[in-house]
Amino acid sequence: MNEALKKLYQEVIVDHHKRPRNQGPLAGATHEATATNPLCGDEVTVRLVVDADKIAAVRFEARGCMLSGAAASMMTEEIVGKTLAEARAKREAFERALRSAGGDLGALEALAGVREFPSRMSCVTLPWQALASSLG
Ligand code: ZN
C-alpha cells in the first residue's frame, strides 16, 4: 500500500473516531449485544431496531481503542436499512476479505491497514461480532 493511500485511510478512521456515526443509546431497541476484546480492552455494544426483517435503526457504544470505535461507526453505516440476511452476508464478506491479502473491502477499505497488524484484527471485527450476537 502506498503512503498516500495509507494517509487517506488513516484520515477516514480518525474522522469516524472524532465524529462517530450512530453512536449512543437507542430507544426501543429490539436487539442488543456486547462483545469484548480482551487483547486491548475494547468493548462494543450494538443495538438494533429490527422491523419486518430489516434493520430500521442501529446505534453503538464503544469503549477502548480508536480502531474498534471507528470500525463500529463504519459498520452502522453499512448495515442500516439492510435485511438481516444482507447484514449477515456483509459480515461474512468483510471478514473473509479482511483475512485475504488484496480482498475487496468495498466501503470498509479504510480498515485494510489492519492486515499489517494481525493482533489488531479483532478490534475491527469486534463490532461485527456484537452484531452477529445480537441477531442470535
Ligand atoms: Zn482494539
Short mmCIF file of C-alpha atoms and ligand atoms in Angstrom, two decimals:
data_model
loop_
_atom_site.label_atom_id
_atom_site.label_comp_id
_atom_site.label_asym_id
_atom_site.label_seq_id
_atom_site.Cartn_x
_atom_site.Cartn_y
_atom_site.Cartn_z
CA MET A 1 0.00 0.00 0.00
CA ASN A 2 1.45 3.40 -0.92
CA GLU A 3 1.89 6.19 1.60
CA ALA A 4 -0.79 8.47 0.11
CA LEU A 5 -3.37 5.72 0.34
CA LYS A 6 -2.33 4.92 3.89
CA LYS A 7 -2.76 8.57 4.82
CA LEU A 8 -6.22 8.69 3.27
CA TYR A 9 -7.29 5.58 5.16
CA GLN A 10 -5.92 7.00 8.37
CA GLU A 11 -7.98 10.14 7.83
CA VAL A 12 -11.18 8.15 7.32
CA ILE A 13 -10.59 6.25 10.57
CA VAL A 14 -9.76 9.43 12.51
CA ASP A 15 -12.89 11.08 11.08
CA HIS A 16 -15.12 8.24 12.31
CA HIS A 17 -13.34 8.40 15.65
CA LYS A 18 -13.90 12.15 16.04
CA ARG A 19 -17.42 12.23 14.59
CA PRO A 20 -18.87 8.79 15.24
CA ARG A 21 -21.99 7.97 13.23
CA ASN A 22 -24.94 6.40 15.03
CA GLN A 23 -23.33 6.47 18.46
CA GLY A 24 -25.31 6.43 21.70
CA PRO A 25 -28.29 4.68 23.27
CA LEU A 26 -31.21 3.52 21.16
CA ALA A 27 -34.76 3.79 22.47
CA GLY A 28 -36.99 0.85 21.61
CA ALA A 29 -34.14 -1.44 20.62
CA THR A 30 -35.33 -4.94 19.73
CA HIS A 31 -31.85 -6.50 19.61
CA GLU A 32 -28.75 -5.84 21.67
CA ALA A 33 -25.38 -7.47 22.34
CA THR A 34 -21.98 -6.56 23.70
CA ALA A 35 -18.71 -8.04 22.51
CA THR A 36 -15.37 -7.65 24.24
CA ASN A 37 -11.80 -7.96 23.07
CA PRO A 38 -9.55 -8.84 26.00
CA LEU A 39 -6.44 -8.18 23.87
CA CYS A 40 -6.84 -4.41 24.11
CA GLY A 41 -9.82 -4.00 26.42
CA ASP A 42 -12.29 -2.99 23.72
CA GLU A 43 -15.97 -3.28 24.43
CA VAL A 44 -18.61 -2.64 21.76
CA THR A 45 -22.37 -2.71 22.32
CA VAL A 46 -24.65 -2.80 19.29
CA ARG A 47 -28.36 -2.07 19.48
CA LEU A 48 -30.84 -2.50 16.66
CA VAL A 49 -34.44 -1.78 15.89
CA VAL A 50 -35.50 -4.60 13.57
CA ASP A 51 -38.77 -4.12 11.78
CA ALA A 52 -40.13 -6.61 9.24
CA ASP A 53 -36.72 -8.30 8.95
CA LYS A 54 -34.97 -5.01 8.21
CA ILE A 55 -32.54 -3.01 10.34
CA ALA A 56 -34.59 0.17 10.75
CA ALA A 57 -32.11 1.74 13.18
CA VAL A 58 -28.71 0.91 14.64
CA ARG A 59 -26.64 2.54 17.36
CA PHE A 60 -23.42 1.57 19.06
CA GLU A 61 -21.48 2.41 22.18
CA ALA A 62 -17.77 1.62 22.31
CA ARG A 63 -15.02 1.75 24.86
CA GLY A 64 -11.42 1.00 24.08
CA CYS A 65 -9.13 1.71 21.17
CA MET A 66 -9.78 4.10 18.31
CA LEU A 67 -9.94 1.28 15.76
CA SER A 68 -12.81 -0.57 17.39
CA GLY A 69 -14.89 2.60 17.74
CA ALA A 70 -14.20 3.73 14.19
CA ALA A 71 -14.97 0.25 12.86
CA ALA A 72 -18.27 0.26 14.78
CA SER A 73 -19.19 3.66 13.34
CA MET A 74 -18.38 2.45 9.82
CA MET A 75 -20.35 -0.74 10.34
CA THR A 76 -23.52 1.11 11.30
CA GLU A 77 -23.46 2.97 8.00
CA GLU A 78 -23.05 -0.32 6.17
CA ILE A 79 -25.97 -2.16 7.75
CA VAL A 80 -28.70 0.42 8.36
CA GLY A 81 -31.68 -0.26 6.10
CA LYS A 82 -30.42 -3.74 5.22
CA THR A 83 -32.26 -7.01 5.80
CA LEU A 84 -30.88 -9.34 8.46
CA ALA A 85 -29.68 -11.72 5.76
CA GLU A 86 -27.88 -8.89 3.98
CA ALA A 87 -26.24 -7.75 7.23
CA ARG A 88 -25.05 -11.29 7.97
CA ALA A 89 -23.70 -11.61 4.42
CA LYS A 90 -21.86 -8.30 4.81
CA ARG A 91 -20.17 -9.56 7.96
CA GLU A 92 -19.04 -12.74 6.24
CA ALA A 93 -17.78 -10.87 3.19
CA PHE A 94 -15.97 -8.29 5.33
CA GLU A 95 -14.21 -10.86 7.50
CA ARG A 96 -13.28 -13.01 4.52
CA ALA A 97 -11.88 -10.02 2.59
CA LEU A 98 -10.00 -8.78 5.66
CA ARG A 99 -8.25 -12.11 6.09
CA SER A 100 -7.17 -12.41 2.46
CA ALA A 101 -4.50 -10.06 1.19
CA GLY A 102 -5.97 -7.98 -1.62
CA GLY A 103 -9.55 -8.92 -0.71
CA ASP A 104 -12.12 -6.29 -1.69
CA LEU A 105 -13.36 -4.49 1.42
CA GLY A 106 -15.58 -2.10 -0.52
CA ALA A 107 -16.74 0.81 1.62
CA LEU A 108 -14.66 -0.54 4.51
CA GLU A 109 -11.38 -0.34 2.58
CA ALA A 110 -10.05 2.21 5.09
CA LEU A 111 -9.67 -0.67 7.54
CA ALA A 112 -7.37 -2.61 5.21
CA GLY A 113 -4.28 -1.32 7.03
CA VAL A 114 -5.06 -3.60 9.94
CA ARG A 115 -3.89 -6.55 7.83
CA GLU A 116 -0.35 -5.48 8.69
CA PHE A 117 -1.16 -5.81 12.39
CA PRO A 118 -2.78 -9.22 12.91
CA SER A 119 -3.16 -8.59 16.64
CA ARG A 120 -5.45 -5.64 15.87
CA MET A 121 -7.65 -7.65 13.53
CA SER A 122 -10.09 -8.40 16.33
CA CYS A 123 -10.50 -4.65 17.02
CA VAL A 124 -12.19 -4.12 13.66
CA THR A 125 -14.16 -7.38 13.64
CA LEU A 126 -15.48 -6.80 17.19
CA PRO A 127 -18.49 -4.64 16.20
CA TRP A 128 -19.49 -7.28 13.63
CA GLN A 129 -19.19 -9.95 16.30
CA ALA A 130 -21.54 -7.91 18.54
CA LEU A 131 -23.93 -7.52 15.61
CA ALA A 132 -23.97 -11.28 14.98
CA SER A 133 -24.52 -11.97 18.69
CA SER A 134 -27.40 -9.52 18.84
CA LEU A 135 -29.11 -11.37 15.98
CA GLY A 136 -28.65 -14.68 17.80
ZN ZN B 1 -8.62 -2.53 19.97
#
